[in-house]
mmCIF file of C-alpha atoms in Angstrom:
data_model
loop_
_atom_site.group_PDB
_atom_site.id
_atom_site.type_symbol
_atom_site.label_atom_id
_atom_site.label_comp_id
_atom_site.label_asym_id
_atom_site.label_seq_id
_atom_site.Cartn_x
_atom_site.Cartn_y
_atom_site.Cartn_z
ATOM 1 C CA MET A 1 0.121 -0.073 0.582
ATOM 2 C CA GLN A 2 1.693 3.102 -1.743
ATOM 3 C CA THR A 3 1.420 6.512 1.270
ATOM 4 C CA GLN A 4 2.268 9.583 -0.065
ATOM 5 C CA VAL A 5 2.253 13.376 1.991
ATOM 6 C CA TYR A 6 -0.859 15.003 1.676
ATOM 7 C CA GLU A 7 -2.004 18.674 2.672
ATOM 8 C CA GLY A 8 -5.892 19.186 4.004
ATOM 9 C CA LEU A 9 -7.146 22.101 4.549
ATOM 10 C CA PHE A 10 -10.849 22.108 6.223
ATOM 11 C CA ILE A 11 -13.618 24.919 6.869
ATOM 12 C CA PHE A 12 -14.831 24.262 9.737
ATOM 13 C CA ASP A 13 -18.490 25.595 10.964
ATOM 14 C CA SER A 14 -17.383 28.663 13.028
ATOM 15 C CA ASN A 15 -20.436 28.407 15.602
ATOM 16 C CA ARG A 16 -18.968 25.064 16.429
ATOM 17 C CA PHE A 17 -15.368 25.903 16.361
ATOM 18 C CA ALA A 18 -15.819 28.083 18.867
ATOM 19 C CA ARG A 19 -18.207 25.685 21.603
ATOM 20 C CA ASP A 20 -14.895 23.444 21.551
ATOM 21 C CA GLN A 21 -12.167 24.265 19.582
ATOM 22 C CA GLU A 22 -10.603 20.471 19.922
ATOM 23 C CA ALA A 23 -14.193 18.370 18.303
ATOM 24 C CA LEU A 24 -13.740 19.248 15.211
ATOM 25 C CA PRO A 25 -10.389 19.171 14.578
ATOM 26 C CA GLY A 26 -10.045 15.726 16.634
ATOM 27 C CA GLU A 27 -12.649 14.600 14.808
ATOM 28 C CA VAL A 28 -10.555 14.989 11.443
ATOM 29 C CA ALA A 29 -7.409 13.132 12.511
ATOM 30 C CA GLU A 30 -10.053 10.590 13.479
ATOM 31 C CA MET A 31 -10.863 10.550 10.043
ATOM 32 C CA ILE A 32 -7.313 10.624 8.739
ATOM 33 C CA THR A 33 -6.058 7.638 11.144
ATOM 34 C CA SER A 34 -9.775 5.362 10.354
ATOM 35 C CA GLU A 35 -8.649 4.782 7.108
ATOM 36 C CA GLY A 36 -5.005 4.302 7.734
ATOM 37 C CA GLY A 37 -2.904 7.719 7.621
ATOM 38 C CA GLU A 38 -1.134 9.762 10.186
ATOM 39 C CA VAL A 39 -1.478 13.067 10.992
ATOM 40 C CA LEU A 40 2.062 15.124 11.031
ATOM 41 C CA VAL A 41 0.762 18.754 11.926
ATOM 42 C CA SER A 42 -2.673 20.377 12.546
ATOM 43 C CA ARG A 43 -2.782 23.840 13.220
ATOM 44 C CA LEU A 44 -5.577 26.495 13.190
ATOM 45 C CA TRP A 45 -4.783 28.593 9.751
ATOM 46 C CA GLU A 46 -7.434 31.424 10.665
ATOM 47 C CA GLU A 47 -10.758 32.459 11.018
ATOM 48 C CA ARG A 48 -12.662 34.979 8.343
ATOM 49 C CA ARG A 49 -15.958 36.009 6.118
ATOM 50 C CA LEU A 50 -16.285 33.565 3.728
ATOM 51 C CA ALA A 51 -16.548 35.092 0.009
ATOM 52 C CA TYR A 52 -20.528 33.314 0.185
ATOM 53 C CA PRO A 53 -22.055 32.256 2.456
ATOM 54 C CA ILE A 54 -21.866 28.192 2.961
ATOM 55 C CA ASN A 55 -24.808 26.659 4.823
ATOM 56 C CA GLY A 56 -26.121 30.020 5.427
ATOM 57 C CA GLN A 57 -23.023 29.851 7.214
ATOM 58 C CA ARG A 58 -21.028 33.645 6.488
ATOM 59 C CA LYS A 59 -17.998 32.488 8.486
ATOM 60 C CA GLY A 60 -15.650 29.593 8.786
ATOM 61 C CA THR A 61 -12.343 28.598 10.840
ATOM 62 C CA TYR A 62 -9.837 27.803 8.399
ATOM 63 C CA TRP A 63 -7.583 24.568 9.931
ATOM 64 C CA LEU A 64 -4.511 23.153 7.672
ATOM 65 C CA THR A 65 -3.447 19.993 8.727
ATOM 66 C CA TYR A 66 -0.735 17.373 7.268
ATOM 67 C CA PHE A 67 -0.971 13.845 7.115
ATOM 68 C CA ARG A 68 0.258 10.158 5.914
ATOM 69 C CA SER A 69 -2.197 8.339 4.054
ATOM 70 C CA PRO A 70 -2.309 5.856 1.338
ATOM 71 C CA THR A 71 -3.579 7.027 -1.958
ATOM 72 C CA SER A 72 -6.568 4.997 -1.847
ATOM 73 C CA ALA A 73 -7.754 6.957 1.359
ATOM 74 C CA ILE A 74 -8.190 10.688 0.078
ATOM 75 C CA SER A 75 -11.437 9.322 -1.623
ATOM 76 C CA VAL A 76 -12.852 8.335 1.679
ATOM 77 C CA LEU A 77 -11.485 11.071 3.121
ATOM 78 C CA ASN A 78 -13.679 13.259 1.254
ATOM 79 C CA ARG A 79 -16.609 11.173 1.346
ATOM 80 C CA LYS A 80 -17.011 11.425 5.214
ATOM 81 C CA CYS A 81 -16.092 15.412 4.694
ATOM 82 C CA GLU A 82 -18.365 16.224 2.423
ATOM 83 C CA ILE A 83 -21.121 14.281 4.801
ATOM 84 C CA HIS A 84 -19.860 15.544 8.014
ATOM 85 C CA ASP A 85 -22.171 19.259 9.793
ATOM 86 C CA GLY A 86 -18.887 20.744 11.127
ATOM 87 C CA VAL A 87 -17.514 20.691 7.604
ATOM 88 C CA LEU A 88 -18.606 23.200 4.858
ATOM 89 C CA ARG A 89 -15.940 23.103 2.639
ATOM 90 C CA GLN A 90 -12.262 20.778 2.214
ATOM 91 C CA LEU A 91 -9.485 19.947 0.029
ATOM 92 C CA VAL A 92 -6.823 17.540 -0.441
ATOM 93 C CA ILE A 93 -4.110 17.407 -2.357
ATOM 94 C CA LYS A 94 -0.648 15.834 -3.145
ATOM 95 C CA ILE A 95 2.499 17.460 -1.439
ATOM 96 C CA HIS A 96 5.089 16.716 -3.747
ATOM 97 C CA PRO A 97 8.808 14.783 -2.122
ATOM 98 C CA SER A 98 11.608 17.542 -1.753
ATOM 99 C CA LEU A 99 8.398 19.468 -0.666
ATOM 100 C CA VAL A 100 7.776 17.730 2.306
ATOM 101 C CA GLU A 101 10.362 17.946 4.751
ATOM 102 C CA PRO A 102 10.147 22.064 4.082
ATOM 103 C CA ILE A 103 6.493 22.475 4.398
ATOM 104 C CA LEU A 104 6.040 20.466 7.296
ATOM 105 C CA ALA A 105 9.037 22.148 9.164
ATOM 106 C CA HIS A 106 7.482 25.313 8.506
ATOM 107 C CA ALA A 107 3.931 24.799 9.957
ATOM 108 C CA ALA A 108 4.987 22.909 12.769
ATOM 109 C CA GLY A 109 6.835 26.858 13.070
ATOM 110 C CA VAL A 110 9.884 26.077 12.842
ATOM 111 C CA PRO A 111 12.143 29.405 12.081
ATOM 112 C CA GLN A 112 14.120 30.151 9.198
ATOM 113 C CA GLU A 113 16.887 30.776 10.693
ATOM 114 C CA VAL A 114 16.905 27.841 13.029
ATOM 115 C CA GLU A 115 16.394 25.479 9.796
ATOM 116 C CA GLU A 116 19.617 27.665 8.244
ATOM 117 C CA GLU A 117 21.920 27.674 11.327
ATOM 118 C CA ALA A 118 21.295 23.539 11.883
ATOM 119 C CA GLU A 119 21.987 23.320 7.641
ATOM 120 C CA GLU A 120 25.211 25.033 8.872
ATOM 121 C CA THR A 121 26.269 23.312 10.890
ATOM 122 C CA ALA A 122 25.509 20.062 9.209
ATOM 123 C CA ASP A 123 27.854 21.211 6.943
ATOM 124 C CA GLU A 124 30.992 22.795 8.863
ATOM 125 C CA PRO A 125 32.307 19.149 9.738
ATOM 126 C CA VAL A 126 32.024 17.912 6.510
ATOM 127 C CA ALA A 127 33.968 20.899 4.739
ATOM 128 C CA ALA A 128 36.858 20.755 8.486
ATOM 129 C CA SER A 129 37.353 16.870 7.432
ATOM 130 C CA ALA A 130 38.494 17.893 3.834
ATOM 131 C CA GLU A 131 40.803 19.747 4.575
#
């Protein structure tokens, strides 16, 4: 079973999210893991006014999730989100393998300077041993 890393952007019903801020993200994580996936990074992106009403809602809470999942599970995840009352919309895209680590580091909140320092210190012993 082949797995890929995906980015999922979920728009939650803001009223339900405000009542319990752990319930909807937990339910999405459960949908992912129930199909054999693994949540890598999951965080709030923002709450904003929607461009047009969705199911009578004018505001939405945007939740960003990066996860590893079998490719066959994505259609099942999309279907589960479509019938879930708290998820207004979802978008799941596959991340190119060469972009996975930088995107996950950024999403997890690792500052760019820390990443660059880590790369520089990793390069120094190689340069010193070459002399």
